[in-house]
């Protein structure tokens, strides 16, 4: 695969990033974005702005055909205006769909400059703001990938099974909107993306290639958002798990909010529906975001990373890596208040 | 005596050299490879009559046995331009420029630099170079030549899938044209596989089968009726590796209107023809580069071997994808044009 990976590299800014949070990640994987900011600021010494005035990119609505393109352009223009007003030129959207929306809008503006002027006028009419197009748009996973070798010496743990000494076997899954819209915007390419594989390899793990590696995670907006279509969603996820099962992956690594959520949560649903789990012992396959993985290897507290909010629990994975954790602190929130333990599922072991 | 250079010792170049030599015209035949006819000697049998490729190559090679032909192998032509561009003053009485071929001067040049097979790595979704079971049609031809068709673990395959139009009629690779001979080659190779491995299932995935040549349609029918080759109308969208080192393919059967998933021991990519590096470079150098890097003749109907450069002729698959038969005929036609022009 390296032959392809080398052919698809892209420019990623070195420093001074304007960060845009995802509208759904803080609910599903609440520690990831905070971990990313901490990694950049404290581990890499980078300047990254987390602007409190930011808002949705319209991605889910846009891809579900309920938000028209002109609206999306104007919302994107407002986000760019926030970046411009703060003096930044490098835009970093947390969500893969946002990344897809920004790259799509910018490509449209490049090919049809009149649309950019239209967006400028809409924005001015709406809120009297002005914007510059970013010089660089990179997904946070691009940035972690870029600095993966710098981060490695700071890491306390590697992706190695401490019981066997063997590399952990990792399934990587890339969000569709990362490189399937514009191949040149992804590290690697749409077929064999390297952005997560590069992290896994650099940190000691082994990437698993399985027949349905390129298949959809099941999130597909119309499959999931329309309740009657959810059978398609879970069927897609099930297809992936059936395909990867025989490779016995230690965990799944993703860079998209939807992929994270569906590959994790549908394991519970499939277990309830089919009484089927995809690891030999019935615990399921843990699903991590790249920020969670980076944080774990750097030695961050797993509960501050939000791992207790995963459907498939990560303790067995942490045991394999040798990461210490305190089970009694699992449900203590940042305020110090102890939250009730969740009810245990019937079939998926926790 | 006019000096004639033929660039490329493929079927078109050799045929042209033979005709010119037979008419007492000395020619110098340049070939960048070690041997002439490298695009034939890697084949096993040739459609539509399953002629032995070695025998055909030997017959063509025998034509080089003429004192008027000087064959220079291992000689790549990197410079081709009219003398007045190259800074020389020589020009013959008719006003035809003298052509500079590397460091030598010739009165007439025939470009017969041929094609190169499409690099299947460029169709990334098909996993060539990644999955051991994915091969090109050239590699399958080699297996047929050696009578040893094996899967990625060295066993006889139970199923072989051929995919048409890899790098032809394809927007993604930038080649909108049809390579013309892949359809019939897949039919031929599927028959060869069945001859060697009668128990092996063979499938051919196609957009539409272009059985345009004499006996092609009959071969297609024979493949279905006598050899049980299955033809599926649909393109393969993705190939992936399986746990047991086979290849999983995804496609749509467009006649049934249904998606399809299949596991095969081998996936054979029928790679199309592209202008060779020599064709691209030399035709650009003398300003006759046409679409897709192929050399452009003066007129496709009436002057298909002449070019806008006086004394510069073209023949064979440096102009467009061509079968062996067409390339030989075209070489002969170019020789006639050259003889007329002398």
GROMACS .gro file of N, CA and C in nm, chain B residues 237-305:
model
  207
  587UNK      N    1  -1.628  -0.260  -0.874
  587UNK     CA    2  -1.600  -0.131  -0.810
  587UNK      C    3  -1.488  -0.141  -0.709
  588UNK      N    4  -1.464  -0.258  -0.657
  588UNK     CA    5  -1.369  -0.268  -0.546
  588UNK      C    6  -1.320  -0.411  -0.534
  589UNK      N    7  -1.192  -0.425  -0.507
  589UNK     CA    8  -1.137  -0.557  -0.476
  589UNK      C    9  -1.066  -0.549  -0.343
  590UNK      N   10  -1.083  -0.649  -0.262
  590UNK     CA   11  -1.018  -0.652  -0.131
  590UNK      C   12  -0.962  -0.791  -0.104
  591UNK      N   13  -0.868  -0.799  -0.011
  591UNK     CA   14  -0.810  -0.929   0.023
  591UNK      C   15  -0.896  -1.001   0.125
  592UNK      N   16  -0.895  -1.132   0.123
  592UNK     CA   17  -0.970  -1.209   0.222
  592UNK      C   18  -0.873  -1.276   0.319
  593UNK      N   19  -0.930  -1.337   0.419
  593UNK     CA   20  -0.849  -1.400   0.524
  593UNK      C   21  -0.761  -1.510   0.467
  594UNK      N   22  -0.811  -1.579   0.362
  594UNK     CA   23  -0.734  -1.689   0.303
  594UNK      C   24  -0.664  -1.646   0.173
  595UNK      N   25  -0.629  -1.518   0.166
  595UNK     CA   26  -0.551  -1.464   0.053
  595UNK      C   27  -0.620  -1.478  -0.082
  596UNK      N   28  -0.750  -1.479  -0.081
  596UNK     CA   29  -0.821  -1.471  -0.208
  596UNK      C   30  -0.863  -1.325  -0.229
  597UNK      N   31  -0.942  -1.304  -0.332
  597UNK     CA   32  -0.982  -1.166  -0.363
  597UNK      C   33  -1.133  -1.156  -0.356
  598UNK      N   34  -1.181  -1.061  -0.279
  598UNK     CA   35  -1.325  -1.037  -0.277
  598UNK      C   36  -1.356  -0.920  -0.368
  599UNK      N   37  -1.450  -0.938  -0.458
  599UNK     CA   38  -1.484  -0.828  -0.548
  599UNK      C   39  -1.628  -0.784  -0.524
  600UNK      N   40  -1.651  -0.657  -0.550
  600UNK     CA   41  -1.787  -0.602  -0.544
  600UNK      C   42  -1.819  -0.545  -0.681
  601UNK      N   43  -1.936  -0.572  -0.728
  601UNK     CA   44  -1.974  -0.525  -0.861
  601UNK      C   45  -2.125  -0.508  -0.864
  602UNK      N   46  -2.173  -0.460  -0.976
  602UNK     CA   47  -2.317  -0.457  -0.997
  602UNK      C   48  -2.347  -0.535  -1.124
  603UNK      N   49  -2.436  -0.631  -1.114
  603UNK     CA   50  -2.482  -0.699  -1.234
  603UNK      C   51  -2.588  -0.609  -1.294
  604UNK      N   52  -2.553  -0.537  -1.399
  604UNK     CA   53  -2.645  -0.435  -1.450
  604UNK      C   54  -2.761  -0.495  -1.530
  605UNK      N   55  -2.750  -0.620  -1.567
  605UNK     CA   56  -2.865  -0.682  -1.634
  605UNK      C   57  -2.970  -0.723  -1.532
  606UNK      N   58  -2.923  -0.770  -1.417
  606UNK     CA   59  -3.017  -0.805  -1.311
  606UNK      C   60  -3.051  -0.683  -1.226
  607UNK      N   61  -2.968  -0.580  -1.236
  607UNK     CA   62  -2.990  -0.460  -1.155
  607UNK      C   63  -2.964  -0.485  -1.008
  608UNK      N   64  -2.868  -0.570  -0.978
  608UNK     CA   65  -2.841  -0.604  -0.838
  608UNK      C   66  -2.692  -0.596  -0.807
  609UNK      N   67  -2.660  -0.553  -0.685
  609UNK     CA   68  -2.519  -0.558  -0.646
  609UNK      C   69  -2.475  -0.703  -0.630
  610UNK      N   70  -2.348  -0.724  -0.641
  610UNK     CA   71  -2.296  -0.860  -0.640
  610UNK      C   72  -2.164  -0.863  -0.565
  611UNK      N   73  -2.145  -0.964  -0.487
  611UNK     CA   74  -2.018  -0.981  -0.417
  611UNK      C   75  -1.970  -1.122  -0.445
  612UNK      N   76  -1.843  -1.137  -0.474
  612UNK     CA   77  -1.791  -1.268  -0.513
  612UNK      C   78  -1.648  -1.281  -0.464
  613UNK      N   79  -1.612  -1.401  -0.427
  613UNK     CA   80  -1.472  -1.425  -0.390
  613UNK      C   81  -1.408  -1.511  -0.498
  614UNK      N   82  -1.289  -1.473  -0.536
  614UNK     CA   83  -1.222  -1.542  -0.645
  614UNK      C   84  -1.076  -1.568  -0.607
  615UNK      N   85  -1.019  -1.672  -0.664
  615UNK     CA   86  -0.876  -1.696  -0.641
  615UNK      C   87  -0.792  -1.593  -0.715
  616UNK      N   88  -0.834  -1.563  -0.835
  616UNK     CA   89  -0.759  -1.467  -0.915
  616UNK      C   90  -0.854  -1.363  -0.973
  617UNK      N   91  -0.808  -1.240  -0.974
  617UNK     CA   92  -0.877  -1.134  -1.047
  617UNK      C   93  -0.780  -1.085  -1.154
  618UNK      N   94  -0.821  -1.096  -1.279
  618UNK     CA   95  -0.733  -1.058  -1.389
  618UNK      C   96  -0.782  -0.926  -1.448
  619UNK      N   97  -0.697  -0.827  -1.445
  619UNK     CA   98  -0.733  -0.694  -1.494
  619UNK      C   99  -0.689  -0.681  -1.640
  620UNK      N  100  -0.786  -0.662  -1.728
  620UNK     CA  101  -0.756  -0.652  -1.871
  620UNK      C  102  -0.708  -0.510  -1.900
  621UNK      N  103  -0.578  -0.493  -1.892
  621UNK     CA  104  -0.523  -0.358  -1.902
  621UNK      C  105  -0.522  -0.309  -2.046
  622UNK      N  106  -0.554  -0.182  -2.062
  622UNK     CA  107  -0.563  -0.123  -2.195
  622UNK      C  108  -0.426  -0.079  -2.246
  623UNK      N  109  -0.430  -0.011  -2.361
  623UNK     CA  110  -0.305   0.033  -2.424
  623UNK      C  111  -0.292   0.184  -2.410
  624UNK      N  112  -0.174   0.227  -2.376
  624UNK     CA  113  -0.144   0.370  -2.371
  624UNK      C  114  -0.024   0.397  -2.461
  625UNK      N  115  -0.011   0.520  -2.502
  625UNK     CA  116   0.107   0.557  -2.582
  625UNK      C  117   0.232   0.528  -2.500
  626UNK      N  118   0.330   0.467  -2.564
  626UNK     CA  119   0.454   0.437  -2.491
  626UNK      C  120   0.529   0.565  -2.460
  627UNK      N  121   0.624   0.553  -2.370
  627UNK     CA  122   0.704   0.670  -2.334
  627UNK      C  123   0.773   0.728  -2.458
  628UNK      N  124   0.826   0.638  -2.540
  628UNK     CA  125   0.894   0.682  -2.662
  628UNK      C  126   0.798   0.754  -2.756
  629UNK      N  127   0.677   0.697  -2.769
  629UNK     CA  128   0.578   0.760  -2.855
  629UNK      C  129   0.547   0.901  -2.807
  630UNK      N  130   0.524   0.913  -2.677
  630UNK     CA  131   0.491   1.045  -2.621
  630UNK      C  132   0.604   1.145  -2.644
  631UNK      N  133   0.724   1.104  -2.607
  631UNK     CA  134   0.836   1.198  -2.611
  631UNK      C  135   0.871   1.238  -2.754
  632UNK      N  136   0.879   1.138  -2.841
  632UNK     CA  137   0.924   1.168  -2.977
  632UNK      C  138   0.817   1.244  -3.055
  633UNK      N  139   0.690   1.207  -3.034
  633UNK     CA  140   0.586   1.279  -3.108
  633UNK      C  141   0.573   1.422  -3.057
  634UNK      N  142   0.600   1.442  -2.930
  634UNK     CA  143   0.600   1.580  -2.879
  634UNK      C  144   0.716   1.659  -2.939
  635UNK      N  145   0.831   1.592  -2.946
  635UNK     CA  146   0.951   1.659  -2.997
  635UNK      C  147   0.932   1.709  -3.139
  636UNK      N  148   0.858   1.631  -3.220
  636UNK     CA  149   0.841   1.676  -3.358
  636UNK      C  150   0.698   1.724  -3.384
  637UNK      N  151   0.631   1.763  -3.277
  637UNK     CA  152   0.502   1.834  -3.286
  637UNK      C  153   0.392   1.755  -3.358
  638UNK      N  154   0.389   1.626  -3.336
  638UNK     CA  155   0.278   1.547  -3.394
  638UNK      C  156   0.204   1.473  -3.283
  639UNK      N  157   0.216   1.524  -3.160
  639UNK     CA  158   0.151   1.455  -3.048
  639UNK      C  159   0.002   1.485  -3.051
  640UNK      N  160  -0.077   1.380  -3.055
  640UNK     CA  161  -0.223   1.396  -3.058
  640UNK      C  162  -0.285   1.364  -2.924
  641UNK      N  163  -0.409   1.319  -2.930
  641UNK     CA  164  -0.482   1.290  -2.806
  641UNK      C  165  -0.417   1.177  -2.728
  642UNK      N  166  -0.419   1.189  -2.598
  642UNK     CA  167  -0.371   1.085  -2.505
  642UNK      C  168  -0.225   1.049  -2.527
  643UNK      N  169  -0.151   1.136  -2.592
  643UNK     CA  170  -0.007   1.111  -2.611
  643UNK      C  171   0.026   1.027  -2.732
  644UNK      N  172  -0.077   0.980  -2.806
  644UNK     CA  173  -0.049   0.904  -2.928
  644UNK      C  174  -0.004   1.001  -3.039
  645UNK      N  175   0.070   0.945  -3.135
  645UNK     CA  176   0.115   1.027  -3.248
  645UNK      C  177  -0.002   1.051  -3.344
  646UNK      N  178  -0.002   1.168  -3.405
  646UNK     CA  179  -0.115   1.204  -3.491
  646UNK      C  180  -0.074   1.201  -3.637
  647UNK      N  181  -0.151   1.129  -3.716
  647UNK     CA  182  -0.122   1.125  -3.860
  647UNK      C  183  -0.188   1.246  -3.926
  648UNK      N  184  -0.160   1.262  -4.053
  648UNK     CA  185  -0.214   1.379  -4.124
  648UNK      C  186  -0.365   1.371  -4.139
  649UNK      N  187  -0.414   1.254  -4.166
  649UNK     CA  188  -0.558   1.236  -4.184
  649UNK      C  189  -0.592   1.089  -4.159
  650UNK      N  190  -0.693   1.062  -4.077
  650UNK     CA  191  -0.719   0.922  -4.042
  650UNK      C  192  -0.772   0.838  -4.158
  651UNK      N  193  -0.826   0.904  -4.261
  651UNK     CA  194  -0.881   0.827  -4.373
  651UNK      C  195  -0.782   0.818  -4.489
  652UNK      N  196  -0.734   0.932  -4.533
  652UNK     CA  197  -0.661   0.937  -4.660
  652UNK      C  198  -0.509   0.942  -4.644
  653UNK      N  199  -0.463   0.986  -4.529
  653UNK     CA  200  -0.319   1.001  -4.510
  653UNK      C  201  -0.280   0.955  -4.371
  654UNK      N  202  -0.308   0.831  -4.342
  654UNK     CA  203  -0.294   0.784  -4.204
  654UNK      C  204  -0.151   0.747  -4.168
  655UNK      N  205  -0.061   0.745  -4.265
  655UNK     CA  206   0.078   0.713  -4.232
  655UNK      C  207   0.169   0.833  -4.246
   0.00000   0.00000   0.00000
